[in-house]
Amino acid sequence: MKQRSGFLFRAALGPAAVTAMIMSVIVCMVGIAYPDQQAITRDKKLVTLHDDGTWEYASAATPAEETYAQMSAEEFRATKPTTPILMRVWGKLDDYYNYEFGTADKVAWSIRVSDYKGSALGHGYLKKDTDAGKQVFNILRDGKEHKMVVEINCLPRAENGSVFVISSVKALDRWK
């Protein structure tokens, strides 16, 4: 086991700093460390524990937040992007077909989508006859919410930003 001592403090003491100190102490006591291990605290601070025993924290509005989505649910609905946007979401099979997808029930699965925080994003539609459509159905048919990494976009001239195409599925039941 490698003993660690002498921490370099890079921030004023606050809730996130205390969390980082606790993480550092646990690593020192147990003797296990993972390079650049990260955690988000309750006060939305991103804490990074470096392999050398140093740590730092930043607001969760830094690039770590952006890894969960290229834009917020609110921005997506407001801007109605027509190019695919990567999102980490919760998905659940649904029976809602409306607006541009009002008659799509024969060819597409309706999936109720929430962002990674659980805030409603809208309904995504995925073609049933594709490999991705079949895989997603096999996972979501249990009626529960599942983690998904998807690319979504609105149709050109979309009436509403809360209904969209799921253009690709990058991961099922996980966010990485």
Coordinates of C-alpha atoms in Angstrom, one line a residue:
M1 CA 0.0 0.0 0.0
K2 CA 1.1 3.5 -0.8
Q3 CA 0.8 6.0 2.0
R4 CA -0.2 9.5 1.0
S5 CA 0.3 12.7 3.0
G6 CA 0.7 16.4 2.5
F7 CA -2.4 17.6 0.6
L8 CA -2.4 20.6 -1.6
F9 CA -5.5 22.7 -1.0
R10 CA -6.6 24.5 -4.2
A11 CA -9.8 26.1 -2.9
A12 CA -11.2 27.9 0.2
L13 CA -12.8 25.6 2.7
G14 CA -16.5 25.1 2.0
P15 CA -18.9 22.1 1.6
A16 CA -17.1 20.9 -1.5
A17 CA -13.7 21.3 0.1
V18 CA -14.8 19.3 3.1
T19 CA -16.1 16.5 0.8
A20 CA -12.8 16.6 -1.1
M21 CA -10.8 16.3 2.2
I22 CA -12.9 13.4 3.3
M23 CA -12.3 11.7 -0.1
S24 CA -8.6 12.3 0.3
V25 CA -8.5 10.9 3.8
I26 CA -10.4 7.8 2.8
V27 CA -7.9 7.2 -0.1
C28 CA -5.0 7.7 2.3
M29 CA -6.4 5.3 4.9
V30 CA -7.4 2.6 2.5
G31 CA -4.4 3.1 0.2
I32 CA -6.5 2.9 -3.0
A33 CA -6.7 5.7 -5.4
Y34 CA -8.0 5.9 -8.9
P35 CA -6.5 8.6 -11.2
D36 CA -8.6 11.7 -11.5
Q37 CA -11.6 10.2 -9.6
Q38 CA -14.5 12.6 -9.7
A39 CA -17.7 13.1 -7.7
I40 CA -20.4 15.8 -7.6
T41 CA -21.4 17.1 -4.2
R42 CA -24.8 18.1 -3.0
D43 CA -24.0 21.7 -3.5
K44 CA -23.3 21.0 -7.2
K45 CA -19.5 21.2 -7.0
L46 CA -17.4 18.8 -9.1
V47 CA -14.6 17.4 -6.9
T48 CA -11.6 15.8 -8.7
L49 CA -9.1 13.7 -6.6
H50 CA -5.8 13.4 -8.4
D51 CA -3.6 10.3 -8.2
D52 CA -0.9 12.4 -6.4
G53 CA -3.3 13.0 -3.5
T54 CA -4.2 16.6 -4.5
W55 CA -7.7 17.6 -5.2
E56 CA -9.6 20.5 -6.7
Y57 CA -13.2 21.4 -7.3
A58 CA -15.2 23.6 -9.6
S59 CA -18.8 24.5 -10.3
A60 CA -20.8 21.7 -11.9
A61 CA -21.5 24.1 -14.7
T62 CA -18.0 23.3 -16.0
P63 CA -17.4 20.8 -18.8
A64 CA -18.3 17.9 -16.5
E65 CA -21.9 19.0 -16.6
E66 CA -21.7 19.2 -20.4
T67 CA -20.8 15.5 -20.7
Y68 CA -24.4 14.6 -19.7
A69 CA -25.9 16.6 -22.6
Q70 CA -24.9 18.9 -25.3
M71 CA -27.7 21.2 -24.2
S72 CA -30.4 21.4 -21.5
A73 CA -33.9 20.0 -21.9
E74 CA -35.2 23.6 -21.9
E75 CA -32.8 24.8 -24.6
F76 CA -33.6 21.7 -26.8
R77 CA -37.4 22.3 -26.6
A78 CA -36.9 26.0 -27.3
T79 CA -34.5 25.8 -30.2
K80 CA -35.8 22.6 -31.8
P81 CA -32.5 21.5 -33.3
T82 CA -32.6 19.6 -36.6
T83 CA -29.1 18.2 -36.3
P84 CA -28.6 15.3 -33.8
I85 CA -27.8 16.3 -30.2
L86 CA -26.1 13.8 -27.8
M87 CA -28.1 13.3 -24.6
R88 CA -27.9 11.0 -21.6
V89 CA -31.5 10.4 -20.7
W90 CA -34.0 8.2 -18.9
G91 CA -36.3 6.4 -21.4
K92 CA -39.6 4.6 -20.9
L93 CA -41.8 3.0 -23.5
D94 CA -45.0 5.0 -24.0
D95 CA -48.1 5.3 -26.3
Y96 CA -48.1 9.0 -26.9
Y97 CA -48.1 10.0 -30.6
N98 CA -48.8 13.7 -31.5
Y99 CA -47.9 16.6 -33.8
E100 CA -45.6 15.4 -36.6
F101 CA -45.8 11.8 -35.2
G102 CA -49.5 11.6 -34.8
T103 CA -49.8 8.6 -37.1
A104 CA -46.4 7.0 -36.5
D105 CA -47.7 4.3 -34.1
K106 CA -47.3 1.5 -36.7
V107 CA -43.7 2.4 -37.6
A108 CA -42.1 3.9 -34.5
W109 CA -41.8 3.3 -30.8
S110 CA -42.9 6.2 -28.6
I111 CA -40.4 6.7 -25.8
R112 CA -41.0 9.1 -22.9
V113 CA -37.7 10.8 -22.3
S114 CA -36.4 12.7 -19.2
D115 CA -33.0 14.3 -19.0
Y116 CA -30.3 12.7 -16.7
K117 CA -31.7 14.7 -13.7
G118 CA -35.2 13.4 -14.3
S119 CA -36.7 16.5 -15.8
A120 CA -39.2 15.8 -18.6
L121 CA -37.7 16.4 -22.1
G122 CA -40.6 15.0 -24.2
H123 CA -41.3 12.1 -26.4
G124 CA -38.8 10.5 -28.8
Y125 CA -39.7 8.3 -31.7
L126 CA -37.5 5.4 -32.9
K127 CA -38.2 3.3 -35.9
K128 CA -39.5 -0.2 -34.9
D129 CA -37.9 -2.1 -37.8
T130 CA -34.3 -1.0 -37.1
D131 CA -31.7 -2.9 -35.0
A132 CA -31.7 0.0 -32.5
G133 CA -35.5 -0.1 -32.4
K134 CA -35.6 -3.8 -31.7
Q135 CA -32.9 -3.6 -29.0
V136 CA -34.5 -0.6 -27.3
F137 CA -37.9 -2.4 -27.2
N138 CA -36.4 -5.5 -25.7
I139 CA -35.0 -3.4 -22.8
L140 CA -37.9 -1.0 -22.3
R141 CA -40.8 -3.5 -22.6
D142 CA -40.6 -4.1 -18.9
G143 CA -42.3 -0.7 -18.4
K144 CA -39.5 0.8 -16.3
E145 CA -37.3 3.7 -16.9
H146 CA -33.8 2.9 -18.3
K147 CA -30.7 4.9 -18.8
M148 CA -29.9 5.6 -22.4
V149 CA -27.3 7.6 -24.4
V150 CA -29.1 8.8 -27.6
E151 CA -28.8 11.4 -30.3
I152 CA -32.1 13.3 -30.8
N153 CA -33.3 15.9 -33.2
C154 CA -36.5 17.6 -34.2
L155 CA -37.9 17.4 -37.7
P156 CA -37.5 20.5 -40.0
R157 CA -40.4 22.9 -39.3
A158 CA -41.3 21.1 -36.1
E159 CA -44.4 22.5 -34.4
N160 CA -43.2 21.5 -30.9
G161 CA -39.8 20.8 -29.4
S162 CA -41.1 18.2 -27.0
V163 CA -41.5 15.6 -29.8
F164 CA -38.4 14.5 -31.7
V165 CA -36.6 11.7 -33.6
I166 CA -34.2 9.4 -31.8
S167 CA -31.7 9.3 -34.6
S168 CA -29.3 6.9 -32.9
V169 CA -28.8 4.9 -29.7
K170 CA -25.3 4.9 -28.4
A171 CA -25.9 3.0 -25.1
L172 CA -28.7 1.2 -23.3
D173 CA -29.0 0.7 -19.6
R174 CA -25.9 2.8 -19.0
W175 CA -24.6 6.3 -19.6
K176 CA -21.1 5.5 -20.9

